[in-house]
PDB file of C-alpha atoms in Angstrom:
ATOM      1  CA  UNK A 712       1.838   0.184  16.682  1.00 81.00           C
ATOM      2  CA  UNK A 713      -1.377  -0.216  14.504  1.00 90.00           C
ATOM      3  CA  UNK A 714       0.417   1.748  11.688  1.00 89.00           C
ATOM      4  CA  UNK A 715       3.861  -0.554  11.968  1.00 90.00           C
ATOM      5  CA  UNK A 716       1.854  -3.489  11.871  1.00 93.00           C
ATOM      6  CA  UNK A 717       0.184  -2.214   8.772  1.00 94.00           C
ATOM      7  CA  UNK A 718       3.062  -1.166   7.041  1.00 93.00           C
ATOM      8  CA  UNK A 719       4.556  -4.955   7.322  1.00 94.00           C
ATOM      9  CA  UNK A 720       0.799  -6.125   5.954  1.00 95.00           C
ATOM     10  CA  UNK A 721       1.390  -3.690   3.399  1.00 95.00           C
ATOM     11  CA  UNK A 722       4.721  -5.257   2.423  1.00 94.00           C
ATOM     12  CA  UNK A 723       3.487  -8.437   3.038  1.00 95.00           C
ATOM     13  CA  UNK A 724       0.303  -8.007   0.609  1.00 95.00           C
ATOM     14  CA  UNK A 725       2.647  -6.376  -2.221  1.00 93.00           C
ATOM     15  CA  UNK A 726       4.756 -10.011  -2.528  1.00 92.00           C
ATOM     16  CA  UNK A 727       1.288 -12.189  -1.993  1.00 91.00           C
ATOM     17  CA  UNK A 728      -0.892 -10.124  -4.591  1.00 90.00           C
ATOM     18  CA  UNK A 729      -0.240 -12.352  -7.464  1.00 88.00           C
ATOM     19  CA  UNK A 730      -0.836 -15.448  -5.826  1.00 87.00           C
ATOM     20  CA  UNK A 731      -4.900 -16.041  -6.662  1.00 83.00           C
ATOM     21  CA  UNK A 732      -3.447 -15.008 -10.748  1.00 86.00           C
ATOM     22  CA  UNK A 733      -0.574 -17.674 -10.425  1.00 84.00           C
ATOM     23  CA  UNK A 734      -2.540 -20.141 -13.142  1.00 81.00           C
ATOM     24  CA  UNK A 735      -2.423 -17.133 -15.943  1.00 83.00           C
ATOM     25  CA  UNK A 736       1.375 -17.373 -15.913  1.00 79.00           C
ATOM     26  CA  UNK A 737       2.831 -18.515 -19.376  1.00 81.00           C
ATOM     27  CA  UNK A 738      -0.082 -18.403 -21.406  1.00 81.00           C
ATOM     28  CA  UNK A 739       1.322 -18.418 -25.150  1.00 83.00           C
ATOM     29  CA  UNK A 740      -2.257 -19.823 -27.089  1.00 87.00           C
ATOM     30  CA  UNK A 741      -3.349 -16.337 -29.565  1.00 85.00           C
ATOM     31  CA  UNK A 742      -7.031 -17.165 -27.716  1.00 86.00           C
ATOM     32  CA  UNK A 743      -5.492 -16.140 -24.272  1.00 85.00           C
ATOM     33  CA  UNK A 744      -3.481 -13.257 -25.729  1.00 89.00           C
ATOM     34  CA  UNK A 745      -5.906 -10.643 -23.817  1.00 91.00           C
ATOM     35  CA  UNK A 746      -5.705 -12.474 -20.593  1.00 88.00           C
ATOM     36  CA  UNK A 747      -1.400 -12.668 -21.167  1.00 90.00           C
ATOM     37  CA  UNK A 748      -1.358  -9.288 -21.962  1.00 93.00           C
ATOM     38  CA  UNK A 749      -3.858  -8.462 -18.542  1.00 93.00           C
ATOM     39  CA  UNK A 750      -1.422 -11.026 -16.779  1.00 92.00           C
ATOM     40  CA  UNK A 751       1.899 -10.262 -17.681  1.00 92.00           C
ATOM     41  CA  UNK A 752       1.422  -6.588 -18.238  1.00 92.00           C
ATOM     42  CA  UNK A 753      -0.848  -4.885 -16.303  1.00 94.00           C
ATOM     43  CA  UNK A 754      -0.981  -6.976 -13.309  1.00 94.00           C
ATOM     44  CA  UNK A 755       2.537  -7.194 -13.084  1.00 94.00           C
ATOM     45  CA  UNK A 756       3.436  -3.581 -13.647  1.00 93.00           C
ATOM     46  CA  UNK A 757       0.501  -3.243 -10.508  1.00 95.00           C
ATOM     47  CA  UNK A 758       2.441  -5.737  -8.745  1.00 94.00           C
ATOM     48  CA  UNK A 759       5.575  -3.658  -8.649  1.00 94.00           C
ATOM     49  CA  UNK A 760       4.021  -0.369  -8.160  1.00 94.00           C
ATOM     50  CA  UNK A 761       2.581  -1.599  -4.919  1.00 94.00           C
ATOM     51  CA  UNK A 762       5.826  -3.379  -4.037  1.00 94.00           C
ATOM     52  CA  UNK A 763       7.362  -0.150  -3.963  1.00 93.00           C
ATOM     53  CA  UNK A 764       5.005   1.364  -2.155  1.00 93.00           C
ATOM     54  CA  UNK A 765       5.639  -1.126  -0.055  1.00 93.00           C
ATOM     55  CA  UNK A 766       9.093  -0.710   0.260  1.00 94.00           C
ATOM     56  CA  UNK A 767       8.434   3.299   0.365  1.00 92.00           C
ATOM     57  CA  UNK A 768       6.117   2.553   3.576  1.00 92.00           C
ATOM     58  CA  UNK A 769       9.499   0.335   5.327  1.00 93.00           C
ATOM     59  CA  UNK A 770      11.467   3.364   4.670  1.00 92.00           C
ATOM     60  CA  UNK A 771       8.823   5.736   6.453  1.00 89.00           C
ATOM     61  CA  UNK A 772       8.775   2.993   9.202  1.00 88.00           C
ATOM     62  CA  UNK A 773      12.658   2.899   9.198  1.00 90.00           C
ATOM     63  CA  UNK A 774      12.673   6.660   8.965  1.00 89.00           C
ATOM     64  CA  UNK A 775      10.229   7.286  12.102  1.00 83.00           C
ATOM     65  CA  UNK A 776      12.277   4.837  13.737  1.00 84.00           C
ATOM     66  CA  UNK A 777      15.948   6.873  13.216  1.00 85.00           C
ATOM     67  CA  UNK A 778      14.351  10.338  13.694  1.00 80.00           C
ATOM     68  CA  UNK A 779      13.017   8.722  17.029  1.00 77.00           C
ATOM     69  CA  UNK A 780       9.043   9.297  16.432  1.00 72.00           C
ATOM     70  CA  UNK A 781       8.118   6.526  18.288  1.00 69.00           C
ATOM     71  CA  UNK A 782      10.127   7.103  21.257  1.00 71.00           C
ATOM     72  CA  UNK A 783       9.996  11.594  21.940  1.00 74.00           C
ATOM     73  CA  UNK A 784       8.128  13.652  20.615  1.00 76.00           C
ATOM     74  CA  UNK A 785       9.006  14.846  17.082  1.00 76.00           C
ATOM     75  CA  UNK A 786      11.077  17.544  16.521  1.00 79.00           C
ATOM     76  CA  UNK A 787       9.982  20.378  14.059  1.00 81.00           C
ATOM     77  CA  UNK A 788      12.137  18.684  11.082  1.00 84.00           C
ATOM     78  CA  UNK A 789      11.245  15.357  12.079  1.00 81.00           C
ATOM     79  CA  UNK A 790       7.131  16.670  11.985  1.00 85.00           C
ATOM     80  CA  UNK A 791       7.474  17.714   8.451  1.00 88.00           C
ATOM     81  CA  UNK A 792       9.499  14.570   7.264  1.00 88.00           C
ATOM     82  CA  UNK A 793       6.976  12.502   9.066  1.00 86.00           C
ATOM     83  CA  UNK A 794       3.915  14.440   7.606  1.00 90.00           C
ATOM     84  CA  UNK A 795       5.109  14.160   3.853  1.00 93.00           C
ATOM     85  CA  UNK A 796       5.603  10.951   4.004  1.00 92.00           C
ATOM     86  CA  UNK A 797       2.543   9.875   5.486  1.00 92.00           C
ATOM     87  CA  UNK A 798       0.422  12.073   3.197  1.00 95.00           C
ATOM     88  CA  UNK A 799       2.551  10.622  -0.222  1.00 95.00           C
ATOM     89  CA  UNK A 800       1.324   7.117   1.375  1.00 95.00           C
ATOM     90  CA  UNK A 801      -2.149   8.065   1.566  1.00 96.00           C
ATOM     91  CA  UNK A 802      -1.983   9.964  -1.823  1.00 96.00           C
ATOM     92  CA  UNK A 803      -0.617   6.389  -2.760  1.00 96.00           C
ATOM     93  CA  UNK A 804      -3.270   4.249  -0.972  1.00 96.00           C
ATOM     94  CA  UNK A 805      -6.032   6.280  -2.554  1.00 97.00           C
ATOM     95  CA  UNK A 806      -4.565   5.586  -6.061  1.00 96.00           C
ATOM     96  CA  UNK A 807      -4.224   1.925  -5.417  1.00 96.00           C
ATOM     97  CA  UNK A 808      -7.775   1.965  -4.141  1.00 97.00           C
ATOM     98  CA  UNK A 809      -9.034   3.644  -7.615  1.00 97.00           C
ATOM     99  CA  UNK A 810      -6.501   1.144  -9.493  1.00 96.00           C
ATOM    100  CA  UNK A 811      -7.590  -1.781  -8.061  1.00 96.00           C
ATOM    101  CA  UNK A 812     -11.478  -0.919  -8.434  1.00 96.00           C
ATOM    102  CA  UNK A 813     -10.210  -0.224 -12.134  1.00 96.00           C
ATOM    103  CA  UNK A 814      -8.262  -3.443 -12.678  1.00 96.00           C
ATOM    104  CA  UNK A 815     -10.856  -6.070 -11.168  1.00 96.00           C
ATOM    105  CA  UNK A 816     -13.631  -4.449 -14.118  1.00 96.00           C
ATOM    106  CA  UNK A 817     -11.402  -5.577 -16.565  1.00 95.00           C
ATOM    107  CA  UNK A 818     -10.270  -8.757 -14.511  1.00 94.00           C
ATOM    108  CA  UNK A 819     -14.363  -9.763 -14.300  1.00 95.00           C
ATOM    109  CA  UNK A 820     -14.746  -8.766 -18.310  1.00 94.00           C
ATOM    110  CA  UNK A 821     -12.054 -11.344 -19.547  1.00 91.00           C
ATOM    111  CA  UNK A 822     -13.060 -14.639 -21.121  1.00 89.00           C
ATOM    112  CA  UNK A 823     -10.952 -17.086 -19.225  1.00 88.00           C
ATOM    113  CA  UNK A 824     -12.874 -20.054 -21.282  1.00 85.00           C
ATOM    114  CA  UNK A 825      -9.570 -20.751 -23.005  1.00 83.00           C
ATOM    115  CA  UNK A 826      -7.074 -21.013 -20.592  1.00 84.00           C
ATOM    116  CA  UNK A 827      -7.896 -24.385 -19.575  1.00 82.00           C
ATOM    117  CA  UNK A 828      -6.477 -25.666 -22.792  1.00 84.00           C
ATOM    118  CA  UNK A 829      -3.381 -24.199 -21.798  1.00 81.00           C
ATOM    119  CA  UNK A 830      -3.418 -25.330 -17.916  1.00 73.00           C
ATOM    120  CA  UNK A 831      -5.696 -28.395 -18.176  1.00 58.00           C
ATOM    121  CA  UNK A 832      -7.757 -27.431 -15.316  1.00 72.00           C
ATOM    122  CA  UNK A 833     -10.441 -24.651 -15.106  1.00 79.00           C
ATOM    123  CA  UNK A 834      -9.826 -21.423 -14.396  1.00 82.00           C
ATOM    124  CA  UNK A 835     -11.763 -19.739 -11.777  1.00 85.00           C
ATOM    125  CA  UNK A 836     -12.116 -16.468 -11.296  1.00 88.00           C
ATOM    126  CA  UNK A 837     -11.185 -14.827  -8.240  1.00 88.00           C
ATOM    127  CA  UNK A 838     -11.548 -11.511  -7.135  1.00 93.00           C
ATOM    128  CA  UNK A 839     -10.598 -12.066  -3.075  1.00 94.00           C
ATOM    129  CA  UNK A 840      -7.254 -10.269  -4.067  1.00 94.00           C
ATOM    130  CA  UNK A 841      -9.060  -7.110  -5.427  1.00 96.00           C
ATOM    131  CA  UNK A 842     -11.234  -7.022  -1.999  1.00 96.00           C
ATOM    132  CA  UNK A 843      -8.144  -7.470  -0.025  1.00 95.00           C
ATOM    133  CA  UNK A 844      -6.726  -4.495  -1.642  1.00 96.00           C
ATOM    134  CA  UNK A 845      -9.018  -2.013  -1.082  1.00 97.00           C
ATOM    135  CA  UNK A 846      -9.500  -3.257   2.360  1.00 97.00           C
ATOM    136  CA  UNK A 847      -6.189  -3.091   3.173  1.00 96.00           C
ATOM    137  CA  UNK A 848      -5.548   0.367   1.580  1.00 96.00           C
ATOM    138  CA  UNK A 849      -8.352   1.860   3.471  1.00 97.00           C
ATOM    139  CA  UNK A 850      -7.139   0.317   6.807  1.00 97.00           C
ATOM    140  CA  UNK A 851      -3.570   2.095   5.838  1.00 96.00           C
ATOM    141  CA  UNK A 852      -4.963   5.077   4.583  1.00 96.00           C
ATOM    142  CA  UNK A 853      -6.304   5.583   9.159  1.00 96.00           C
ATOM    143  CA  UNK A 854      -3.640   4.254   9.986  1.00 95.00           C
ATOM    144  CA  UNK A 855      -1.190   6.435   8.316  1.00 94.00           C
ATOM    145  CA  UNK A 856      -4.063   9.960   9.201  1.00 95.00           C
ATOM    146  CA  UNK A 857      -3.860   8.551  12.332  1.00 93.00           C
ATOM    147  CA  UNK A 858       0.132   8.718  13.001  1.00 89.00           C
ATOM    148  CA  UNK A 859       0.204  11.619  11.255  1.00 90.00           C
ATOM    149  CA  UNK A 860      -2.445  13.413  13.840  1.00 91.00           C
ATOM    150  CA  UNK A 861      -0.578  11.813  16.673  1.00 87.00           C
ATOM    151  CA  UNK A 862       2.651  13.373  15.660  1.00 85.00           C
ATOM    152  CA  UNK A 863       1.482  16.729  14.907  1.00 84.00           C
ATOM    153  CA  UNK A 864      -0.702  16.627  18.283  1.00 86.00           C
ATOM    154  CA  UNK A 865       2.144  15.433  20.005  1.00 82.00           C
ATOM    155  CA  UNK A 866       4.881  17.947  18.815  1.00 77.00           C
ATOM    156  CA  UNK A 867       2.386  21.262  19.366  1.00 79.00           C
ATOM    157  CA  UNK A 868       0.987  20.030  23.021  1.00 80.00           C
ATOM    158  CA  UNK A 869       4.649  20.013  23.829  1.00 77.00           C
ATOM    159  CA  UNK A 870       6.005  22.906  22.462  1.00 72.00           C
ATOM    160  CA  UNK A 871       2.528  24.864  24.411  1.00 73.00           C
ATOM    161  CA  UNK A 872       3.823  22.936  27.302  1.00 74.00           C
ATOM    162  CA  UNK A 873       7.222  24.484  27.270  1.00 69.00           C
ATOM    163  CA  UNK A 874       6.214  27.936  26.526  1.00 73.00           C
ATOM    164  CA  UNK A 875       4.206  27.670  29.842  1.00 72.00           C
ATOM    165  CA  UNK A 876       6.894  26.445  31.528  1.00 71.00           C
ATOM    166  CA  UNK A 877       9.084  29.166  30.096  1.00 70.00           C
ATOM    167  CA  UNK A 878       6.255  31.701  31.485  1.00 72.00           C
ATOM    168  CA  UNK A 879       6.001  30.146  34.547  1.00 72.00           C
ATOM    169  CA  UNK A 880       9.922  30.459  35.467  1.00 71.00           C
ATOM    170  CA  UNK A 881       9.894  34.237  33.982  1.00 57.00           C
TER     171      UNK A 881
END
């Protein structure tokens, strides 16, 4: 349960994470042209990396779901599926941990004292999202180990548990 609730924070986090950089949108003025570029560039080609991992993790979810994971104990084929997947998420997570540490040093190092004369309000800088993110990642990254122990657990404790049944009828 802990990793399907994840997962949909996950997915829910990808489509939220431009929310707190909402006032950068648009900005035209040759003074703001580092924050645009930061803005409409790298932030936004984050953005959609992390809404398809996102939409990678719903497919694991949707996957674990159709090979019955949740419900028997995983199959041999259904163990490997489940264990690539898991460990291409927290391959993924640790990137977007080492991204997002990357991106809010660069974030904290722009001047912003010019974007106010394109917005007419002040901008202020905001770094919850960046928290959020590594947070979140970390909490996936257990969650996701976690599953993935679970399954493999599960699958060899019952294949030992039929041999010993098979040795106990012989």
């Amino acid at each position: 349960m802990i990793f399907l609730i994840m997962t949909i924070v996950m997915f829910a986090f990808s489509l939220l994470f431009m929310t707190d950089f909402k006032d950068l949108f648009g900005l035209r003025m040759k003074l703001n042209e580092d924050v645009a570029y930061f803005h409409d560039v790298v932030l936004q080609g984050y953005n959609r990396l992390i809404f398809l991992a996102a939409l990678g993790g719903l497919v694991t979810l949707l996957l674990f779901f159709f090979l019955q994971a949740f419900s028997r104990v995983p199959d041999i084929f259904a163990l490997v599926i489940i264990e690539l997947l898991c460990i291409a998420l927290v391959v993924f997570s640790i990137y977007a941990i080492a991204r997002t540490i990357g991106l809010e040093e660069i974030y904290i190092a722009l001047d912003f004292s010019h974007v106010a004369m394109e917005g007419g309000a002040d901008y202020i800088v905001r770094t919850r999202t960046f928290a959020a993110s590594v947070v979140l990642n970390v909490l996936y990254i257990i969650s996701c180990v976690s599953v993935s122990i679970v399954m493999f657990v599960s699958h060899f404790m019952f294949v030992g548990k039929l041999k010993e049944a098979e040795y106990a009828e012989a």
